[in-house]
mmCIF file of C-alpha atoms in Angstrom:
data_model
loop_
_atom_site.group_PDB
_atom_site.id
_atom_site.type_symbol
_atom_site.label_atom_id
_atom_site.label_comp_id
_atom_site.label_asym_id
_atom_site.label_seq_id
_atom_site.Cartn_x
_atom_site.Cartn_y
_atom_site.Cartn_z
ATOM 1 C CA ASP S 604 -0.007 0.067 0.075
ATOM 2 C CA THR S 605 1.193 3.513 -0.858
ATOM 3 C CA ALA S 606 1.762 5.460 2.132
ATOM 4 C CA VAL S 607 1.555 8.974 0.712
ATOM 5 C CA SER S 608 0.184 9.192 -2.769
ATOM 6 C CA GLN S 609 -0.139 12.200 -5.041
ATOM 7 C CA THR S 610 -2.069 12.726 -8.121
ATOM 8 C CA PRO S 611 -1.573 13.307 -10.992
ATOM 9 C CA LYS S 612 2.276 12.465 -11.434
ATOM 10 C CA TYR S 613 2.346 14.828 -14.584
ATOM 11 C CA LEU S 614 0.573 18.008 -15.575
ATOM 12 C CA VAL S 615 1.273 20.094 -18.550
ATOM 13 C CA THR S 616 -0.578 23.145 -18.956
ATOM 14 C CA GLN S 617 -0.688 26.706 -20.543
ATOM 15 C CA MET S 618 0.035 29.891 -18.751
ATOM 16 C CA GLY S 619 -2.893 31.339 -16.918
ATOM 17 C CA ASN S 620 -4.825 28.153 -16.364
ATOM 18 C CA ASP S 621 -5.602 26.667 -12.957
ATOM 19 C CA LYS S 622 -4.713 23.329 -11.782
ATOM 20 C CA SER S 623 -5.051 21.115 -8.592
ATOM 21 C CA ILE S 624 -2.885 18.488 -7.265
ATOM 22 C CA LYS S 625 -4.205 16.072 -4.594
ATOM 23 C CA CYS S 626 -2.366 14.088 -1.696
ATOM 24 C CA GLU S 627 -3.624 11.543 0.382
ATOM 25 C CA GLN S 628 -1.645 9.571 3.282
ATOM 26 C CA ASN S 629 -2.810 6.527 5.097
ATOM 27 C CA LEU S 630 -0.261 6.511 7.770
ATOM 28 C CA GLY S 631 -2.594 8.271 10.341
ATOM 29 C CA HIS S 632 -0.104 11.262 10.636
ATOM 30 C CA ASP S 633 -1.389 14.698 11.984
ATOM 31 C CA THR S 634 0.907 16.759 9.949
ATOM 32 C CA MET S 635 1.367 17.366 6.029
ATOM 33 C CA TYR S 636 3.385 19.648 3.900
ATOM 34 C CA TRP S 637 3.668 20.641 0.431
ATOM 35 C CA TYR S 638 7.402 21.080 -0.937
ATOM 36 C CA LYS S 639 8.387 22.581 -4.240
ATOM 37 C CA GLN S 640 11.406 21.172 -5.859
ATOM 38 C CA ASP S 641 12.925 23.443 -8.569
ATOM 39 C CA SER S 642 15.171 22.540 -11.563
ATOM 40 C CA LYS S 643 18.212 22.350 -9.412
ATOM 41 C CA LYS S 644 16.717 20.251 -7.172
ATOM 42 C CA PHE S 645 16.298 22.640 -4.433
ATOM 43 C CA LEU S 646 13.379 21.564 -2.060
ATOM 44 C CA LYS S 647 11.485 24.418 -0.523
ATOM 45 C CA ILE S 648 8.773 24.180 1.961
ATOM 46 C CA MET S 649 5.515 25.710 0.799
ATOM 47 C CA PHE S 650 2.648 24.902 3.481
ATOM 48 C CA SER S 651 2.455 23.057 6.736
ATOM 49 C CA TYR S 652 -0.950 21.649 7.998
ATOM 50 C CA ASN S 653 -1.564 20.175 11.328
ATOM 51 C CA ASN S 654 -4.815 18.297 11.639
ATOM 52 C CA LYS S 655 -6.465 20.234 8.968
ATOM 53 C CA GLU S 656 -5.123 23.596 10.079
ATOM 54 C CA LEU S 657 -2.774 25.702 8.548
ATOM 55 C CA ILE S 658 0.540 26.041 10.567
ATOM 56 C CA ILE S 659 3.123 27.472 7.872
ATOM 57 C CA ASN S 660 2.821 29.298 4.909
ATOM 58 C CA GLU S 661 6.244 30.203 3.716
ATOM 59 C CA THR S 662 5.497 33.450 1.512
ATOM 60 C CA VAL S 663 3.940 31.565 -1.214
ATOM 61 C CA PRO S 664 1.881 33.708 -3.658
ATOM 62 C CA ASN S 665 -1.690 33.534 -2.604
ATOM 63 C CA ARG S 666 -2.492 32.046 -6.227
ATOM 64 C CA PHE S 667 -1.492 28.826 -4.380
ATOM 65 C CA SER S 668 -4.333 27.565 -1.903
ATOM 66 C CA PRO S 669 -4.078 24.587 0.067
ATOM 67 C CA LYS S 670 -6.997 22.764 1.239
ATOM 68 C CA SER S 671 -7.155 19.986 4.043
ATOM 69 C CA PRO S 672 -10.495 18.512 4.278
ATOM 70 C CA ASP S 673 -9.426 15.992 6.615
ATOM 71 C CA LYS S 674 -5.990 15.193 8.147
ATOM 72 C CA ALA S 675 -5.372 12.527 5.655
ATOM 73 C CA HIS S 676 -5.726 14.746 2.575
ATOM 74 C CA LEU S 677 -3.893 17.943 1.689
ATOM 75 C CA ASN S 678 -4.627 18.999 -1.863
ATOM 76 C CA LEU S 679 -2.969 22.098 -3.819
ATOM 77 C CA HIS S 680 -4.820 24.518 -5.863
ATOM 78 C CA ILE S 681 -2.961 26.925 -8.083
ATOM 79 C CA ASN S 682 -4.414 29.743 -9.892
ATOM 80 C CA SER S 683 -3.396 31.660 -12.902
ATOM 81 C CA LEU S 684 -0.279 29.560 -13.585
ATOM 82 C CA GLU S 685 3.118 31.329 -14.261
ATOM 83 C CA LEU S 686 5.980 29.904 -16.289
ATOM 84 C CA GLY S 687 8.104 30.094 -12.950
ATOM 85 C CA ASP S 688 5.542 27.601 -11.293
ATOM 86 C CA SER S 689 7.028 24.863 -13.329
ATOM 87 C CA ALA S 690 8.619 22.425 -10.799
ATOM 88 C CA VAL S 691 7.808 19.105 -8.854
ATOM 89 C CA TYR S 692 5.696 19.349 -6.118
ATOM 90 C CA PHE S 693 5.992 16.912 -3.352
ATOM 91 C CA CYS S 694 3.544 16.318 -0.643
ATOM 92 C CA ALA S 695 4.834 14.720 2.651
ATOM 93 C CA SER S 696 3.526 13.645 6.130
ATOM 94 C CA ARG S 697 5.540 13.489 9.463
ATOM 95 C CA ASP S 698 5.665 10.703 12.027
ATOM 96 C CA ILE S 699 5.255 13.044 14.956
ATOM 97 C CA ASN S 700 7.509 10.376 17.092
ATOM 98 C CA THR S 701 10.278 10.133 15.039
ATOM 99 C CA GLY S 702 10.195 13.473 12.981
ATOM 100 C CA GLU S 703 10.611 11.507 9.778
ATOM 101 C CA LEU S 704 8.945 12.749 6.762
ATOM 102 C CA PHE S 705 7.277 10.083 4.237
ATOM 103 C CA PHE S 706 7.153 11.700 0.763
ATOM 104 C CA GLY S 707 5.002 10.957 -2.088
ATOM 105 C CA GLU S 708 6.245 10.326 -5.609
ATOM 106 C CA GLY S 709 6.036 13.977 -6.607
ATOM 107 C CA SER S 710 3.860 15.958 -9.083
ATOM 108 C CA ARG S 711 5.570 17.459 -12.048
ATOM 109 C CA LEU S 712 4.167 20.566 -13.257
ATOM 110 C CA THR S 713 5.106 21.971 -16.672
ATOM 111 C CA VAL S 714 3.605 25.392 -17.639
ATOM 112 C CA LEU S 715 4.093 26.367 -21.283
ATOM 113 C CA SER U 1165 16.925 31.124 4.122
ATOM 114 C CA GLN U 1166 18.304 27.567 3.286
ATOM 115 C CA GLN U 1167 19.616 25.766 6.390
ATOM 116 C CA GLY U 1168 21.619 23.053 5.163
ATOM 117 C CA GLU U 1169 24.501 22.983 2.454
ATOM 118 C CA GLU U 1170 25.839 19.665 0.995
ATOM 119 C CA ASP U 1171 29.209 19.158 -0.136
ATOM 120 C CA PRO U 1172 30.185 17.959 -2.603
ATOM 121 C CA GLN U 1173 27.375 18.937 -5.263
ATOM 122 C CA ALA U 1174 28.348 15.987 -7.105
ATOM 123 C CA LEU U 1175 30.490 12.831 -6.628
ATOM 124 C CA SER U 1176 31.462 10.114 -9.055
ATOM 125 C CA ILE U 1177 32.982 6.888 -7.605
ATOM 126 C CA GLN U 1178 33.357 3.130 -8.700
ATOM 127 C CA GLU U 1179 31.296 0.338 -7.155
ATOM 128 C CA GLY U 1180 33.058 -0.890 -3.885
ATOM 129 C CA GLU U 1181 34.493 2.416 -3.043
ATOM 130 C CA ASN U 1182 33.342 4.539 0.031
ATOM 131 C CA ALA U 1183 31.321 7.820 -0.475
ATOM 132 C CA THR U 1184 31.294 10.702 1.899
ATOM 133 C CA MET U 1185 29.205 13.491 1.724
ATOM 134 C CA ASN U 1186 29.225 16.631 4.099
ATOM 135 C CA CYS U 1187 26.323 18.965 5.274
ATOM 136 C CA SER U 1188 26.836 22.223 7.217
ATOM 137 C CA TYR U 1189 24.302 24.291 8.893
ATOM 138 C CA LYS U 1190 23.782 27.789 10.181
ATOM 139 C CA THR U 1191 21.534 27.573 13.607
ATOM 140 C CA SER U 1192 21.023 25.316 16.498
ATOM 141 C CA ILE U 1193 19.408 21.991 15.791
ATOM 142 C CA ASN U 1194 17.215 19.562 17.365
ATOM 143 C CA ASN U 1195 17.978 16.931 14.999
ATOM 144 C CA LEU U 1196 19.445 16.413 11.499
ATOM 145 C CA GLN U 1197 18.283 13.752 8.847
ATOM 146 C CA TRP U 1198 19.491 12.359 5.620
ATOM 147 C CA TYR U 1199 17.366 11.285 2.859
ATOM 148 C CA ARG U 1200 17.817 9.849 -0.491
ATOM 149 C CA GLN U 1201 16.121 10.909 -3.785
ATOM 150 C CA ASN U 1202 16.268 8.574 -6.800
ATOM 151 C CA SER U 1203 15.952 10.036 -9.997
ATOM 152 C CA GLY U 1204 12.235 10.803 -10.794
ATOM 153 C CA ARG U 1205 11.008 9.593 -7.402
ATOM 154 C CA GLY U 1206 10.226 10.937 -3.958
ATOM 155 C CA LEU U 1207 12.671 11.306 -1.065
ATOM 156 C CA VAL U 1208 13.338 8.467 1.166
ATOM 157 C CA HIS U 1209 14.337 8.819 4.891
ATOM 158 C CA LEU U 1210 17.686 7.137 5.727
ATOM 159 C CA ILE U 1211 18.675 8.005 8.939
ATOM 160 C CA LEU U 1212 18.149 10.649 11.782
ATOM 161 C CA ILE U 1213 20.747 11.727 14.352
ATOM 162 C CA ARG U 1214 19.653 13.911 17.459
ATOM 163 C CA SER U 1215 21.630 16.893 18.402
ATOM 164 C CA ASN U 1216 23.006 14.934 21.356
ATOM 165 C CA GLU U 1217 24.251 12.149 19.601
ATOM 166 C CA ARG U 1218 27.704 12.096 17.748
ATOM 167 C CA GLU U 1219 27.585 9.146 15.408
ATOM 168 C CA LYS U 1220 25.045 6.561 14.324
ATOM 169 C CA HIS U 1221 25.155 3.638 12.037
ATOM 170 C CA SER U 1222 22.621 1.759 9.923
ATOM 171 C CA GLY U 1223 23.674 -1.045 7.640
ATOM 172 C CA ARG U 1224 26.294 0.547 5.236
ATOM 173 C CA LEU U 1225 25.552 4.078 6.345
ATOM 174 C CA ARG U 1226 27.476 5.975 8.993
ATOM 175 C CA VAL U 1227 26.402 9.321 10.064
ATOM 176 C CA THR U 1228 28.265 12.006 12.162
ATOM 177 C CA LEU U 1229 27.179 15.268 13.837
ATOM 178 C CA ASP U 1230 29.667 17.925 15.156
ATOM 179 C CA THR U 1231 27.346 20.380 16.656
ATOM 180 C CA SER U 1232 30.282 22.511 17.602
ATOM 181 C CA LYS U 1233 31.311 23.004 13.741
ATOM 182 C CA LYS U 1234 27.612 22.768 12.861
ATOM 183 C CA SER U 1235 28.139 19.972 10.322
ATOM 184 C CA SER U 1236 27.451 16.361 9.612
ATOM 185 C CA SER U 1237 28.626 13.680 7.256
ATOM 186 C CA LEU U 1238 27.238 10.606 5.721
ATOM 187 C CA LEU U 1239 29.499 7.757 4.835
ATOM 188 C CA ILE U 1240 28.296 4.984 2.587
ATOM 189 C CA THR U 1241 30.698 2.160 2.479
ATOM 190 C CA ALA U 1242 31.132 -0.526 -0.092
ATOM 191 C CA SER U 1243 28.970 1.267 -2.595
ATOM 192 C CA ARG U 1244 26.704 -0.171 -5.229
ATOM 193 C CA ALA U 1245 25.406 0.947 -8.685
ATOM 194 C CA ALA U 1246 22.101 1.018 -6.750
ATOM 195 C CA ASP U 1247 23.296 3.939 -4.532
ATOM 196 C CA THR U 1248 23.216 6.235 -7.235
ATOM 197 C CA ALA U 1249 21.035 8.985 -6.137
ATOM 198 C CA SER U 1250 20.818 12.551 -4.792
ATOM 199 C CA TYR U 1251 21.204 12.746 -1.064
ATOM 200 C CA PHE U 1252 19.869 15.472 1.081
ATOM 201 C CA CYS U 1253 20.528 16.504 4.546
ATOM 202 C CA ALA U 1254 17.633 18.268 6.507
ATOM 203 C CA THR U 1255 17.341 19.894 9.751
ATOM 204 C CA THR U 1256 14.885 20.772 12.339
ATOM 205 C CA VAL U 1257 15.681 24.164 14.010
ATOM 206 C CA VAL U 1258 15.361 24.330 17.677
ATOM 207 C CA GLY U 1259 11.810 25.635 18.400
ATOM 208 C CA TYR U 1260 10.452 24.579 14.937
ATOM 209 C CA SER U 1261 9.135 21.174 13.829
ATOM 210 C CA THR U 1262 9.449 21.898 9.978
ATOM 211 C CA LEU U 1263 12.324 20.191 8.169
ATOM 212 C CA THR U 1264 14.467 22.492 6.126
ATOM 213 C CA PHE U 1265 16.565 20.724 3.245
ATOM 214 C CA GLY U 1266 20.016 21.512 1.761
ATOM 215 C CA LYS U 1267 20.398 21.290 -2.092
ATOM 216 C CA GLY U 1268 21.747 17.937 -2.102
ATOM 217 C CA THR U 1269 24.566 15.886 -3.398
ATOM 218 C CA MET U 1270 24.361 13.878 -6.397
ATOM 219 C CA LEU U 1271 26.115 10.695 -6.097
ATOM 220 C CA LEU U 1272 27.008 8.423 -9.311
ATOM 221 C CA VAL U 1273 28.421 5.028 -8.633
ATOM 222 C CA SER U 1274 29.699 3.400 -11.803
ATOM 223 C CA PRO U 1275 29.627 -0.432 -11.845
#
């Protein structure tokens, strides 16, 4: 069973469009994250949610809106996509006992 | 700003050799973790070392932590082609639970 699953794995879209990425974890963790990995592989945290509540918003443009309907799901909606949004987006959840993060396989977004 | 910096950025070795990657960070930490990322995949946790620990082993992995120098190293012994991946250090800063990642070291192990 996949612990953290993201869909879709690939998105190719035009500038100005809106897109969503979904994430689900079956590990029972309370805390979930969205990270953005750029072309140089630098991983930057975007959002952190704990039990459906937003904890961290790291100066991400408000075109990015996360939503957590329950603690097992953390979705990311992006409005008015820009070229610079092209990246791989990773969802992760955290084991509070060990501090270890469990990552999804990533969603590669390409904005043309 | 970015907390961890890995060194070297890229490392190329032969199978059977040891690979050493270093990580430096800026502020006091609760713990430091190492992750591996295979091409096109998500990150996988390798090992965690707490701020009061100096060395930890897991299979062919050995991690050291020097809090006075704010640095850590990851040693992979007897490397295999399957160890080819990017390796990231990540730190949890005192007072926060968020993991901040470095830019990674790309390791290539040739058969």
